[in-house]
Coordinates of C-alpha atoms and ligand atoms in Angstrom, one line a residue:
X547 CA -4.9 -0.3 -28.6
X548 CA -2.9 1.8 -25.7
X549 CA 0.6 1.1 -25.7
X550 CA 2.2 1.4 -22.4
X551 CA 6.1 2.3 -22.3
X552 CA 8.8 -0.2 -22.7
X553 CA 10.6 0.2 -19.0
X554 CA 7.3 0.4 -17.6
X555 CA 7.1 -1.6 -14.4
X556 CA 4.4 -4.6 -14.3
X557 CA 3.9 -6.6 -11.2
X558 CA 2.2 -6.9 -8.0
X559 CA 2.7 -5.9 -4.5
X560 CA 2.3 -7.8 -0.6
X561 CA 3.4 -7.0 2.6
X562 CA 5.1 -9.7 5.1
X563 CA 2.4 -9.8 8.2
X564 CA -0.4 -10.4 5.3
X565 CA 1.5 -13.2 3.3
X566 CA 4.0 -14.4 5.7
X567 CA 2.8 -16.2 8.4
X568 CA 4.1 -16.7 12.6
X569 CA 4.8 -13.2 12.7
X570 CA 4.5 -13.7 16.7
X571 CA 6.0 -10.7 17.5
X572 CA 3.5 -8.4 15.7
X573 CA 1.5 -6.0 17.7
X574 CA -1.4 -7.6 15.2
X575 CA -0.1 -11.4 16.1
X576 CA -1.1 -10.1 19.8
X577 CA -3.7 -8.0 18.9
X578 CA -5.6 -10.9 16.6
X579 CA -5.6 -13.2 19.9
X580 CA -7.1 -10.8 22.1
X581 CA -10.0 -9.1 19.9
X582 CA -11.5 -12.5 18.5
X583 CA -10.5 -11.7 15.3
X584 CA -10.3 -14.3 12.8
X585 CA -6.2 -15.3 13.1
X586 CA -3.3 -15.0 10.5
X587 CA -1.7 -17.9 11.7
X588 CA 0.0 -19.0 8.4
X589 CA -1.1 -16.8 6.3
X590 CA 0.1 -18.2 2.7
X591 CA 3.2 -19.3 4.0
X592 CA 5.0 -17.0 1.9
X593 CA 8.1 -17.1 3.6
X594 CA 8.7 -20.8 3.1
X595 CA 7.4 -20.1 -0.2
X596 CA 8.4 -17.1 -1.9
X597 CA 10.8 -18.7 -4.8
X598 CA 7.7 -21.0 -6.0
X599 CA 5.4 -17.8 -5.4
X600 CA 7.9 -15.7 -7.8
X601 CA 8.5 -18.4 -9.8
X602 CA 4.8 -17.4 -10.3
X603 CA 4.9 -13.7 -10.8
X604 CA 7.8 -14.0 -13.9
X605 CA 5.6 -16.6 -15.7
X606 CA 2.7 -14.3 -15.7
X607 CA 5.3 -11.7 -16.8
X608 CA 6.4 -9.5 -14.3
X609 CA 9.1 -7.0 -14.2
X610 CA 8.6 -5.7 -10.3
X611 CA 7.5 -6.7 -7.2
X612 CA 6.5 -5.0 -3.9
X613 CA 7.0 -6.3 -0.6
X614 CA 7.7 -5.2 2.8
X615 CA 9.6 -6.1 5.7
X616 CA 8.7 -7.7 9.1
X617 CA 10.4 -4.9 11.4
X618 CA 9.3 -7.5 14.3
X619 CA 11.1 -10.4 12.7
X620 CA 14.5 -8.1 12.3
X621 CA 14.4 -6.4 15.7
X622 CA 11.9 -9.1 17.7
X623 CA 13.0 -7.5 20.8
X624 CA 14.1 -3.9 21.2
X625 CA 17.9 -3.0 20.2
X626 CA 18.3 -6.9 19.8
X627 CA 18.5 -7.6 16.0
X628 CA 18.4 -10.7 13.8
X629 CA 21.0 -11.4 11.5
X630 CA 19.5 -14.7 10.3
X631 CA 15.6 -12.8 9.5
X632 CA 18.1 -10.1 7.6
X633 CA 19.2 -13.0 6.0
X634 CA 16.5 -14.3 5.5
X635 CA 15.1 -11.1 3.4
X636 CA 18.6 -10.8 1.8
X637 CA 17.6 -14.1 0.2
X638 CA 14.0 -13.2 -0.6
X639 CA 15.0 -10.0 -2.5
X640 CA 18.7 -11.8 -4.7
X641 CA 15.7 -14.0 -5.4
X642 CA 13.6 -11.5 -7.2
X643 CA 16.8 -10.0 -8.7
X644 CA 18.0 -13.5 -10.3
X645 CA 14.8 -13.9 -11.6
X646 CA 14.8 -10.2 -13.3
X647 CA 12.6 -9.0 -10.9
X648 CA 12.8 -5.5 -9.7
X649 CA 12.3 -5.3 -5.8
X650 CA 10.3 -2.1 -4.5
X651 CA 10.7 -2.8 -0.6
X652 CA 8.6 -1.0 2.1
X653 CA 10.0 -0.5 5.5
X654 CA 6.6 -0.6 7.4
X655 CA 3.5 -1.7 6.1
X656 CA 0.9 -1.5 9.5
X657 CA 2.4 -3.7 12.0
X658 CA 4.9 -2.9 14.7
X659 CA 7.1 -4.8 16.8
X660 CA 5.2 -5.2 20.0
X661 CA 7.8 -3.6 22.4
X662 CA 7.2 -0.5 20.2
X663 CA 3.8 -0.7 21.2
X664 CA 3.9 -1.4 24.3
X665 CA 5.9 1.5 24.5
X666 CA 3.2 4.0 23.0
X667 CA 3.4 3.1 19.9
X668 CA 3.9 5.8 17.0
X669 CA 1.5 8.5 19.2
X670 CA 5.1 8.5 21.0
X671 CA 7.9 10.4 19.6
X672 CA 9.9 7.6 20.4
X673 CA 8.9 5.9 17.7
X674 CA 10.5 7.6 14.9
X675 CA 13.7 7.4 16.4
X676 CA 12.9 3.3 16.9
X677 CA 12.4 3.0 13.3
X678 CA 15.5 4.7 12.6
X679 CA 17.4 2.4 14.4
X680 CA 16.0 -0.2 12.4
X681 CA 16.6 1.6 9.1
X682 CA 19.7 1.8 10.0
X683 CA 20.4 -1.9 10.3
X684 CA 18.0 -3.4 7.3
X685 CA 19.0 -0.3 4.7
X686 CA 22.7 -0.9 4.4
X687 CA 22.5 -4.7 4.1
X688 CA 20.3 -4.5 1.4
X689 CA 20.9 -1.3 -0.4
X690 CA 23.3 -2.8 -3.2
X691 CA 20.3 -4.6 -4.6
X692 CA 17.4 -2.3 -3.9
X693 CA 16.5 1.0 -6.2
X694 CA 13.4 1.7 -4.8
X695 CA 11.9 2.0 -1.2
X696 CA 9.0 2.7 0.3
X697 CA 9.5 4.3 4.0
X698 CA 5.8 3.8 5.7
X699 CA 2.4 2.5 3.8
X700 CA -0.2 4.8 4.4
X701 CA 0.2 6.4 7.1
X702 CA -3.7 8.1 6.5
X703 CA -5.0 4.7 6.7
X704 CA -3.0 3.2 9.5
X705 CA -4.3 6.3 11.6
X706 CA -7.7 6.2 10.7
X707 CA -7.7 2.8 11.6
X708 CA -5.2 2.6 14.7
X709 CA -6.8 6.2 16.0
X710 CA -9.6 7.1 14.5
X711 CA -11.7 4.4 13.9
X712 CA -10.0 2.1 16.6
X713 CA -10.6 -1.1 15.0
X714 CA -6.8 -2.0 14.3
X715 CA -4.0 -2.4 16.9
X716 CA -3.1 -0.3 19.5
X717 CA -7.1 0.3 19.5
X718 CA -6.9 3.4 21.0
X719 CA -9.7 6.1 19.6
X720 CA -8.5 9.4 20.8
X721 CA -8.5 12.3 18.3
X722 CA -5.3 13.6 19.9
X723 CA -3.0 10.5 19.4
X724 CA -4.4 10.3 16.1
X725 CA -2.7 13.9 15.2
X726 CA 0.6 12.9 17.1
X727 CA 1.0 9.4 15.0
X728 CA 0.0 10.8 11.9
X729 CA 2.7 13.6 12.6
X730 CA 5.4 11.2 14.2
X731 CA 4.7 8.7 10.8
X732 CA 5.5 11.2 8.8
X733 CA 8.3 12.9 10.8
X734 CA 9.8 9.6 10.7
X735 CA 9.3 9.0 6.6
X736 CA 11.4 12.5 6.1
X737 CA 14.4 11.5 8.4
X738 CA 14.1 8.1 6.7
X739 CA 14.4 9.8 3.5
X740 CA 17.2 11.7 4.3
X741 CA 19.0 8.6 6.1
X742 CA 18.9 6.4 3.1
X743 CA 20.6 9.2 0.8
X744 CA 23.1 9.5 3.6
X745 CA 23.6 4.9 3.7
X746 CA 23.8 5.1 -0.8
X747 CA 26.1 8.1 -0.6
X748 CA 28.4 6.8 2.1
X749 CA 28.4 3.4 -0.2
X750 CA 29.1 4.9 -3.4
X751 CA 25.4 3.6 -5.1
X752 CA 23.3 5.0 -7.5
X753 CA 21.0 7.9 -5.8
X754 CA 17.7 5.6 -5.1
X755 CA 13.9 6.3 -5.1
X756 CA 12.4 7.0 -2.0
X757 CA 8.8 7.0 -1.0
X758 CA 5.5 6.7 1.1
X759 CA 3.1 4.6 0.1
X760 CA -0.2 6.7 0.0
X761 CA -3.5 6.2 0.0
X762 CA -6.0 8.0 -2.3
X763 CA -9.6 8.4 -2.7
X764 CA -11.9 9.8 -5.2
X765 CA -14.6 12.1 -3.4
X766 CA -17.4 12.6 -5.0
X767 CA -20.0 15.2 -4.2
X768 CA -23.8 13.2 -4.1
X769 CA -25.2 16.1 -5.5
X770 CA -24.8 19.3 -6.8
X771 CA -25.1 21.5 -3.7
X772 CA -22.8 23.6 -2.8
X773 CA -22.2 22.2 0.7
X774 CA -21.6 18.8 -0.7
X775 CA -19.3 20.1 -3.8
X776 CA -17.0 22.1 -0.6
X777 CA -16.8 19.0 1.5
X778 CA -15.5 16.6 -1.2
X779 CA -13.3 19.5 -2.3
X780 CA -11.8 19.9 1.2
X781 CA -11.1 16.3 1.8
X782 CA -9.5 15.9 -1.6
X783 CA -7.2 18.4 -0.3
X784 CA -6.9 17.0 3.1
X785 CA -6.4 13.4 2.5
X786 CA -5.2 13.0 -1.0
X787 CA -3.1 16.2 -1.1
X788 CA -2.3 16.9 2.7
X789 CA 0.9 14.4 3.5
X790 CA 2.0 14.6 0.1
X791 CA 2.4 18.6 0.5
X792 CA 3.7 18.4 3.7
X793 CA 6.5 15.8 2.6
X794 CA 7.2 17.1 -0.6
X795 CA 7.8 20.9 0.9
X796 CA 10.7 19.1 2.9
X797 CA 12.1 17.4 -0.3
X798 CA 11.3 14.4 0.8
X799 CA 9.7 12.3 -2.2
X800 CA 11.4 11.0 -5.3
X801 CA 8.2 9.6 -6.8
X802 CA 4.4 9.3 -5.7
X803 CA 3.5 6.2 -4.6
X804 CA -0.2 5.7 -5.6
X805 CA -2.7 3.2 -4.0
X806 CA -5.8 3.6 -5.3
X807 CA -8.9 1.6 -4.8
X808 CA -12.3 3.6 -4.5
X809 CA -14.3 6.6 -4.3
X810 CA -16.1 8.0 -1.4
X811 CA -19.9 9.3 -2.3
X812 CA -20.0 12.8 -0.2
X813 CA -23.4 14.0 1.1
X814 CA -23.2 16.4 3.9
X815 CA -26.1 16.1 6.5
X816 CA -25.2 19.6 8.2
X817 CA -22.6 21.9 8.8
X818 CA -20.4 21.0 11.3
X819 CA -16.2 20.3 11.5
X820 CA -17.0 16.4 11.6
X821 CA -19.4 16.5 9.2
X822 CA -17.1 17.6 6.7
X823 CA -14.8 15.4 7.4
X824 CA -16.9 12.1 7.1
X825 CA -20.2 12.0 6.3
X826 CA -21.0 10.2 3.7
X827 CA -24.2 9.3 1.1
X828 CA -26.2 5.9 1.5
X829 CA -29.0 6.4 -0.5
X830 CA -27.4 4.6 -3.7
X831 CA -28.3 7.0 -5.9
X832 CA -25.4 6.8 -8.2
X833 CA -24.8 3.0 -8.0
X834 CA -21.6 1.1 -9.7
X835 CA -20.2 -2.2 -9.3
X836 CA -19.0 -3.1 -5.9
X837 CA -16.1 -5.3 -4.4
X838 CA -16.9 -8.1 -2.5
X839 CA -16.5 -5.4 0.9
X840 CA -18.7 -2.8 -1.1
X841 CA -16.2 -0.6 -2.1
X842 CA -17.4 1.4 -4.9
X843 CA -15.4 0.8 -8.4
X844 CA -14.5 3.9 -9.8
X845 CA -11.4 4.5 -12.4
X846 CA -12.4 7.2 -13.3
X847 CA -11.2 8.9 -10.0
X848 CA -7.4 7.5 -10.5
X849 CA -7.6 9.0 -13.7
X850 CA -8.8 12.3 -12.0
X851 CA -6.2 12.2 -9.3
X852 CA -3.0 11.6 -11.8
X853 CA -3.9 14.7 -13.7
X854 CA -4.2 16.6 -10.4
X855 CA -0.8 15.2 -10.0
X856 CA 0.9 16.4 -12.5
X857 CA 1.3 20.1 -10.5
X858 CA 4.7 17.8 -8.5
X859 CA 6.5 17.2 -11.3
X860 CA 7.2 13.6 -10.2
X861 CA 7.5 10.7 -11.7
X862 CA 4.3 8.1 -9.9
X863 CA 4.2 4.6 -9.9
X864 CA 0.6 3.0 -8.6
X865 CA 2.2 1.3 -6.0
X866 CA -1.4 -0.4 -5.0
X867 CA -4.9 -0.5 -7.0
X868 CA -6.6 -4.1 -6.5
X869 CA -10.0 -5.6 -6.2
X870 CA -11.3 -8.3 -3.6
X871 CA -13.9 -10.3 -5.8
X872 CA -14.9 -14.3 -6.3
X873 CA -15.9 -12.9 -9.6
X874 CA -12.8 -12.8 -11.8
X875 CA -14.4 -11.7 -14.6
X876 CA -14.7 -8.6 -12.7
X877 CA -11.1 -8.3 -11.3
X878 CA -10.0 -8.5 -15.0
X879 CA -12.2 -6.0 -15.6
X880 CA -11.5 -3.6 -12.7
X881 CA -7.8 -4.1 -14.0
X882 CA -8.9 -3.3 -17.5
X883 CA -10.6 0.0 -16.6
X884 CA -8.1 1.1 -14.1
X885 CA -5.3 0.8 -16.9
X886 CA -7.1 2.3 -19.7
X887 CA -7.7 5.6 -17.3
X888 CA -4.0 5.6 -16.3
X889 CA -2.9 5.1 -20.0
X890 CA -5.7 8.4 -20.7
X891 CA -3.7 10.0 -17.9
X892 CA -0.8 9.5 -19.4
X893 CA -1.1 10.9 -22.9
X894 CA -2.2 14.1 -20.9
X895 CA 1.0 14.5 -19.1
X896 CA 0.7 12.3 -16.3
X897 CA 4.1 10.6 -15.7
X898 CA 3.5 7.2 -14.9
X899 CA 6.2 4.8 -14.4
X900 CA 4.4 1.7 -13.2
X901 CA 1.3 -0.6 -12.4
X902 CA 1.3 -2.9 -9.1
X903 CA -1.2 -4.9 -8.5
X904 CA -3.0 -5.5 -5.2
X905 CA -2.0 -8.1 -4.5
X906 CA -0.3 -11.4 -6.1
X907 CA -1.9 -13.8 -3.8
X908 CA -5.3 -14.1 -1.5
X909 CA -4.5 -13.0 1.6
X910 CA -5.0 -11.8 5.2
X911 CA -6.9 -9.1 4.8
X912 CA -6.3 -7.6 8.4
X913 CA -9.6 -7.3 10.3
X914 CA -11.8 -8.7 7.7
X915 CA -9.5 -11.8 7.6
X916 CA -9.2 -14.4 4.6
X917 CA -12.5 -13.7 3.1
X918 CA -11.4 -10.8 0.8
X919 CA -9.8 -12.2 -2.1
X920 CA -7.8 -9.8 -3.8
X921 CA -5.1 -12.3 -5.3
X922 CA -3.9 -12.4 -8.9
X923 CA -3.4 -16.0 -7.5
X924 CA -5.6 -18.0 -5.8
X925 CA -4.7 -19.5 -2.2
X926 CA -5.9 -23.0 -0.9
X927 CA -5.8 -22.4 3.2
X928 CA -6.2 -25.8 3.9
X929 CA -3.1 -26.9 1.0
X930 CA -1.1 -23.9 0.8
X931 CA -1.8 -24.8 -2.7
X932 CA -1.5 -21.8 -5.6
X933 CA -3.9 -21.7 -8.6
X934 CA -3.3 -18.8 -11.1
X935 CA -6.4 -16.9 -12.2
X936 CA -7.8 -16.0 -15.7
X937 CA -7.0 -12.2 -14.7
X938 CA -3.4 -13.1 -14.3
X939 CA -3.0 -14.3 -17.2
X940 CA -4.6 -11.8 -19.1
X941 CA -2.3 -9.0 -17.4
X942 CA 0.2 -10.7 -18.0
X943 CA -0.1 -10.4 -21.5
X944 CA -0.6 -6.9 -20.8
X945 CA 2.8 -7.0 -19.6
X946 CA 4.3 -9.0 -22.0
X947 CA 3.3 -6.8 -25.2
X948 CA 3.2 -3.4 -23.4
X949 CA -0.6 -3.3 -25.2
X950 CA -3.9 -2.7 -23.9
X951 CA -6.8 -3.5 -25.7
X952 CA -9.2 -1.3 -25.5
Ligands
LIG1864 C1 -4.3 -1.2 1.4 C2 -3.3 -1.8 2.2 C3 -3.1 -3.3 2.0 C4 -4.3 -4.0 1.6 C5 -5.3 -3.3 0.7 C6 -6.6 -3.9 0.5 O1 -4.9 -0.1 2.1 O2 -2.0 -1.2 2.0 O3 -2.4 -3.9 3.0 O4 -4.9 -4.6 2.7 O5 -5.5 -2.0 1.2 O6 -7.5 -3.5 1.5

């Protein structure tokens, strides 16, 4: 048995364009209509839904819940802002809080208002300023009830995607904007930082917990060669330790928000600047169990990473770590392992505060649409209806008891 601490936090985590639905004034919403991409349309209809949905999450046990907010729904067009969509997530989070739910709310989580795009998007400077502005109107009106926020979800991701790779919104593959929006994102999470002390202290609250969501990965060198070991070893440092250095230097980071998922297999093909930086091995040679994307499962990594950690002396909550699967023998599973390695973690030092899963329901899963099911609870797209899975229920006791069986 692992026994997990008694304030430890137990829930799950979504973001608004992914459960939502009609976020019509999403860079994606736009985006979705002209790339032939399957549509988000409804989504789960979360935001007609969300008491029944966390009605949901306390049955199954849990303490916390992450969720983000639409910055297109508050300011839809720029400078003009919505009191009735502030409302609207006033109500969603006093919801979570009747209910003994702890909120954990991220600012942005991918999408963008459209003007903002239109307007360069966050490879403009302008953009941090923009989302100060908007800080500035969601943070105070919800501040009395929130302890924990989450500025930006990884921004690594969202460039790689936006930037790099060019398959998200604004599309745009140019190395150089890639650098600017990765800078300007995390420009813009420091100022945000420093802005939300500034709203608690000038409103007499608690000092919060502030945060970027950030993506990890495990690298792992194919073989033993010394070119392979360096390469893994650099991107390690690049990716998993880079913004978190950078941010942390500027006193910027309360706690270190974790998403984990996967490991990279590295196999460099030749020297080279690029190849470093992505190649990767597909000869199989060191086969696990896959997702249903083929994303390699791999705990061992988080476990890894958390004792790497422990050089920040801060606190980490796992802010994401989820599987897409039909097979939910194999999410339970996947959950199973990952929690075992963070408990492992744990009694070596690693100070972990809390375990959110990715993600409560089946959702849009941005470009790959509602195939991936990562849900704790299943969604019916034609009925909206919600079926709990065997997983759930199993974490839940998890989080009932504080004990992992092992
Ligand atoms: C994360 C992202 C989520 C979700 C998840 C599964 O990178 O924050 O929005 O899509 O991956 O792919």
């Amino acid at each position: 048995m692992m026994k997990f601490p008694k304030d430890f936090l137990w829930g799950a985590a979504t973001s608004a364009y992914q459960v939502e639905g009609n976020n019509k004034n999403s860079d994606w919403w736009e985006w979705e209509s002209s790339s032939g991409k399957e549509r988000s349309a409804e989504a789960c209809r979360h935001y007609q839904f969300y008491e029944q949905d966390f009605d949901l999450a306390k049955g199954l046990n849990h303490n916390a819940h992450r969720l983000s907010i639409e910055w297109s729904r508050i300011e839809p067009e720029k400078g003009k802002f919505s009191e009735s969509e502030l409302g609207h997530y006033l109500d969603v989070i006093t919801s979570l809080k009747k209910r003994g739910i702890e909120p954990l709310v991220t600012l942005h989580h991918f999408t963008n208002p459209l003007w903002l795009s239109r307007s360069g998007g966050w490879a403009s400077r302008r953009a941090i300023a923009a989302f100060l502005r908007y800080c500035n109107f969601i943070v105070p009106a919800l501040a009395k009830h929130v302890r924990y926020w989450f500025t930006i979800n990884e921004p690594n991701v969202y460039v790689y995607h936006a930037y790099i790779l060019g398959v998200w919104p604004p599309q745009k593959k140019s190395y150089f904007k890639a650098k600017a929006a990765e800078g300007n994102l995390l420009r813009a999470h420091i100022k945000a930082y420093r802005l939300i002390y500034k709203i608690y202290r000038r409103s007499k609250l608690a000092v919060p917990n502030v945060s970027f969501a950030h993506n990890t990965m495990s690298f792992v060198p194919c073989t033993r060669r010394l070119k392979d070991r360096l390469a893994a070893r650099l991107r390690d440092n690049w990716y998993n330790f880079g913004p978190l250095n950078k941010v942390i230097k500027r006193k910027a980071l309360d706690f270190i928000g974790i998403n984990y998922y996967s490991r990279q297999l590295v196999d460099l093909k030749k020297w080279g600047i690029r190849n470093l930086a992505v190649d990767t091995c597909d000869k199989n040679h060191h086969p696990v169990k896959k997702n249903s994307l083929g994303w390699d499962i791999y705990p061992q990594g988080l476990y890894e990473l958390l004792l790497k950690l422990r050089k920040y002396n801060l606190p980490v909550i796992i802010s994401e770590n989820g599987i897409c699967t039909q097979d939910d023998n194999l999410r339970w599973e996947y959950i199973h392992e990952h929690l075992k390695h963070i408990h492992m973690a744990m009694n070596k030092g690693a100070e972990v505060r809390g375990y959110l899963y990715w993600s409560l329901l089946d959702n849009f899963e941005w470009d790959k649409g509602f195939g991936p099911r990562f849900g704790l609870i299943h969604v019916d797209y034609d009925s909206y209806r919600r079926t709990v899975k065997e997983s759930a229920r199993k974490l839940a006791e998890v989080s009932k008891t504080g004990y992992l069986a092992v």
